[in-house]
Amino acid sequence: MLVADGDINNPMLSRLYPPEGAHGVGRPKNATLETCKVWLADTLAKALEQHASVVIDMGGGDRISEELAAESDLGHFLAASNLIPTYAYFTGPERDDFEHMHRIWLVVRFREALACSS
């Protein structure tokens, strides 16, 4: 099991599972979208290489998953690699709190690829 902390604003997970530990993964160098996308791709590659599951904290209001789903064929990559993502979102009571997750789900090829892996 790997534990990856991509939350730039709250490094709590990386304090519990430091990158130099058995389960930790290095954090992104900064909060730019491109840096975080590369970090996420590297983290997934490391999990594949080690045949490990990975827990990834992307932080509140994250747009990286949404951008990857819209720009790439992430769903098909995950399905072809036998990776089955489980998303957990902690949201507030407002519609805007839920919109981010809903936009990811609206990317049809992401949803279809994940359905094929089930």
PDB file of C-alpha atoms in Angstrom:
ATOM      1  CA  MET A   1       0.000   0.000   0.000  1.00  0.00           C
ATOM      2  CA  LEU A   2       1.273   3.470  -0.924  1.00  0.00           C
ATOM      3  CA  VAL A   3       0.022   6.717   0.577  1.00  0.00           C
ATOM      4  CA  ALA A   4       0.389   9.853  -1.558  1.00  0.00           C
ATOM      5  CA  ASP A   5      -0.298  13.342  -0.249  1.00  0.00           C
ATOM      6  CA  GLY A   6      -1.056  15.761  -3.072  1.00  0.00           C
ATOM      7  CA  ASP A   7      -2.788  18.314  -0.865  1.00  0.00           C
ATOM      8  CA  ILE A   8      -0.467  21.320  -1.098  1.00  0.00           C
ATOM      9  CA  ASN A   9      -2.390  23.243   1.581  1.00  0.00           C
ATOM     10  CA  ASN A  10      -2.516  20.495   4.208  1.00  0.00           C
ATOM     11  CA  PRO A  11       0.410  18.041   4.451  1.00  0.00           C
ATOM     12  CA  MET A  12      -1.188  15.978   7.235  1.00  0.00           C
ATOM     13  CA  LEU A  13      -1.128  12.696   5.308  1.00  0.00           C
ATOM     14  CA  SER A  14       2.566  13.052   4.466  1.00  0.00           C
ATOM     15  CA  ARG A  15       3.295  13.676   8.151  1.00  0.00           C
ATOM     16  CA  LEU A  16       1.645  10.365   8.992  1.00  0.00           C
ATOM     17  CA  TYR A  17       3.262   8.544   6.041  1.00  0.00           C
ATOM     18  CA  PRO A  18       6.465  10.430   5.165  1.00  0.00           C
ATOM     19  CA  PRO A  19       7.946   9.984   1.672  1.00  0.00           C
ATOM     20  CA  GLU A  20      11.061   8.349   3.099  1.00  0.00           C
ATOM     21  CA  GLY A  21       8.930   5.737   4.906  1.00  0.00           C
ATOM     22  CA  ALA A  22       7.872   2.355   3.575  1.00  0.00           C
ATOM     23  CA  HIS A  23       4.473   3.576   2.335  1.00  0.00           C
ATOM     24  CA  GLY A  24       4.970   7.280   1.643  1.00  0.00           C
ATOM     25  CA  VAL A  25       5.246   8.981  -1.733  1.00  0.00           C
ATOM     26  CA  GLY A  26       6.935  12.343  -2.378  1.00  0.00           C
ATOM     27  CA  ARG A  27       4.659  15.378  -2.595  1.00  0.00           C
ATOM     28  CA  PRO A  28       4.209  17.713  -5.586  1.00  0.00           C
ATOM     29  CA  LYS A  29       6.785  20.524  -5.666  1.00  0.00           C
ATOM     30  CA  ASN A  30       4.112  23.208  -6.073  1.00  0.00           C
ATOM     31  CA  ALA A  31       0.385  23.632  -6.711  1.00  0.00           C
ATOM     32  CA  THR A  32       0.493  24.326 -10.447  1.00  0.00           C
ATOM     33  CA  LEU A  33      -1.862  22.157 -12.434  1.00  0.00           C
ATOM     34  CA  GLU A  34       0.874  20.785 -14.698  1.00  0.00           C
ATOM     35  CA  THR A  35       3.164  19.891 -11.775  1.00  0.00           C
ATOM     36  CA  CYS A  36       0.322  18.113  -9.996  1.00  0.00           C
ATOM     37  CA  LYS A  37      -0.705  16.197 -13.123  1.00  0.00           C
ATOM     38  CA  VAL A  38       2.869  14.941 -13.588  1.00  0.00           C
ATOM     39  CA  TRP A  39       3.035  14.064  -9.882  1.00  0.00           C
ATOM     40  CA  LEU A  40      -0.205  12.087 -10.132  1.00  0.00           C
ATOM     41  CA  ALA A  41       0.999  10.226 -13.249  1.00  0.00           C
ATOM     42  CA  ASP A  42       4.306   9.402 -11.499  1.00  0.00           C
ATOM     43  CA  THR A  43       2.431   8.222  -8.406  1.00  0.00           C
ATOM     44  CA  LEU A  44       0.206   5.907 -10.467  1.00  0.00           C
ATOM     45  CA  ALA A  45       3.289   4.584 -12.301  1.00  0.00           C
ATOM     46  CA  LYS A  46       4.985   3.846  -8.974  1.00  0.00           C
ATOM     47  CA  ALA A  47       1.911   1.961  -7.756  1.00  0.00           C
ATOM     48  CA  LEU A  48       1.871  -0.109 -10.964  1.00  0.00           C
ATOM     49  CA  GLU A  49       5.590  -0.788 -10.729  1.00  0.00           C
ATOM     50  CA  GLN A  50       5.255  -1.992  -7.142  1.00  0.00           C
ATOM     51  CA  HIS A  51       1.943  -3.801  -7.739  1.00  0.00           C
ATOM     52  CA  ALA A  52       0.555  -1.733  -4.878  1.00  0.00           C
ATOM     53  CA  SER A  53      -2.698  -0.040  -4.086  1.00  0.00           C
ATOM     54  CA  VAL A  54      -2.404   3.684  -3.519  1.00  0.00           C
ATOM     55  CA  VAL A  55      -4.407   6.115  -1.413  1.00  0.00           C
ATOM     56  CA  ILE A  56      -4.157   9.628  -2.848  1.00  0.00           C
ATOM     57  CA  ASP A  57      -5.224  12.811  -1.071  1.00  0.00           C
ATOM     58  CA  MET A  58      -5.729  15.541  -3.654  1.00  0.00           C
ATOM     59  CA  GLY A  59      -7.070  18.122  -1.215  1.00  0.00           C
ATOM     60  CA  GLY A  60     -10.254  20.115  -1.137  1.00  0.00           C
ATOM     61  CA  GLY A  61     -11.368  21.846  -4.317  1.00  0.00           C
ATOM     62  CA  ASP A  62      -8.871  19.884  -6.394  1.00  0.00           C
ATOM     63  CA  ARG A  63      -9.185  20.172 -10.154  1.00  0.00           C
ATOM     64  CA  ILE A  64      -6.433  17.751 -11.176  1.00  0.00           C
ATOM     65  CA  SER A  65      -8.667  14.676 -11.371  1.00  0.00           C
ATOM     66  CA  GLU A  66     -11.232  16.692 -13.296  1.00  0.00           C
ATOM     67  CA  GLU A  67      -8.614  18.006 -15.742  1.00  0.00           C
ATOM     68  CA  LEU A  68      -7.078  14.564 -16.270  1.00  0.00           C
ATOM     69  CA  ALA A  69     -10.478  13.035 -16.915  1.00  0.00           C
ATOM     70  CA  ALA A  70     -11.296  15.739 -19.466  1.00  0.00           C
ATOM     71  CA  GLU A  71      -7.887  15.987 -21.198  1.00  0.00           C
ATOM     72  CA  SER A  72      -6.658  12.427 -21.277  1.00  0.00           C
ATOM     73  CA  ASP A  73      -7.870   8.911 -21.548  1.00  0.00           C
ATOM     74  CA  LEU A  74      -7.342   8.325 -17.829  1.00  0.00           C
ATOM     75  CA  GLY A  75     -10.350   6.022 -17.567  1.00  0.00           C
ATOM     76  CA  HIS A  76      -9.061   3.687 -20.288  1.00  0.00           C
ATOM     77  CA  PHE A  77      -5.540   3.804 -18.813  1.00  0.00           C
ATOM     78  CA  LEU A  78      -6.882   2.771 -15.420  1.00  0.00           C
ATOM     79  CA  ALA A  79      -9.016   0.012 -16.947  1.00  0.00           C
ATOM     80  CA  ALA A  80      -6.161  -1.318 -19.133  1.00  0.00           C
ATOM     81  CA  SER A  81      -3.840  -1.310 -16.122  1.00  0.00           C
ATOM     82  CA  ASN A  82      -6.380  -3.138 -13.947  1.00  0.00           C
ATOM     83  CA  LEU A  83      -6.556  -0.146 -11.625  1.00  0.00           C
ATOM     84  CA  ILE A  84      -9.970   0.431 -10.141  1.00  0.00           C
ATOM     85  CA  PRO A  85     -10.290   3.893  -8.585  1.00  0.00           C
ATOM     86  CA  THR A  86     -12.467   4.574  -5.611  1.00  0.00           C
ATOM     87  CA  TYR A  87     -13.179   8.239  -5.035  1.00  0.00           C
ATOM     88  CA  ALA A  88     -14.129   9.558  -1.624  1.00  0.00           C
ATOM     89  CA  TYR A  89     -15.373  13.128  -1.460  1.00  0.00           C
ATOM     90  CA  PHE A  90     -16.102  15.006   1.701  1.00  0.00           C
ATOM     91  CA  THR A  91     -18.453  17.786   0.724  1.00  0.00           C
ATOM     92  CA  GLY A  92     -20.385  20.538   2.371  1.00  0.00           C
ATOM     93  CA  PRO A  93     -24.139  21.065   2.020  1.00  0.00           C
ATOM     94  CA  GLU A  94     -23.953  23.508  -0.898  1.00  0.00           C
ATOM     95  CA  ARG A  95     -24.389  22.526  -4.557  1.00  0.00           C
ATOM     96  CA  ASP A  96     -20.998  24.063  -5.415  1.00  0.00           C
ATOM     97  CA  ASP A  97     -19.360  21.634  -2.990  1.00  0.00           C
ATOM     98  CA  PHE A  98     -20.601  18.740  -5.113  1.00  0.00           C
ATOM     99  CA  GLU A  99     -20.082  20.246  -8.598  1.00  0.00           C
ATOM    100  CA  HIS A 100     -16.411  19.241  -8.846  1.00  0.00           C
ATOM    101  CA  MET A 101     -17.142  15.531  -8.474  1.00  0.00           C
ATOM    102  CA  HIS A 102     -20.110  15.789 -10.799  1.00  0.00           C
ATOM    103  CA  ARG A 103     -17.960  17.359 -13.571  1.00  0.00           C
ATOM    104  CA  ILE A 104     -15.560  14.386 -13.395  1.00  0.00           C
ATOM    105  CA  TRP A 105     -18.483  11.980 -13.747  1.00  0.00           C
ATOM    106  CA  LEU A 106     -19.816  13.890 -16.751  1.00  0.00           C
ATOM    107  CA  VAL A 107     -16.712  13.070 -18.782  1.00  0.00           C
ATOM    108  CA  VAL A 108     -18.309  10.191 -20.698  1.00  0.00           C
ATOM    109  CA  ARG A 109     -15.152   8.364 -21.783  1.00  0.00           C
ATOM    110  CA  PHE A 110     -13.937   8.301 -18.173  1.00  0.00           C
ATOM    111  CA  ARG A 111     -17.226   6.794 -16.990  1.00  0.00           C
ATOM    112  CA  GLU A 112     -17.409   4.298 -19.899  1.00  0.00           C
ATOM    113  CA  ALA A 113     -13.831   3.089 -19.400  1.00  0.00           C
ATOM    114  CA  LEU A 114     -14.401   2.518 -15.713  1.00  0.00           C
ATOM    115  CA  ALA A 115     -17.618   0.621 -16.482  1.00  0.00           C
ATOM    116  CA  CYS A 116     -15.607  -1.684 -18.777  1.00  0.00           C
ATOM    117  CA  SER A 117     -13.175  -2.495 -15.966  1.00  0.00           C
ATOM    118  CA  SER A 118     -15.908  -3.701 -13.611  1.00  0.00           C
TER     119      SER A 118
END
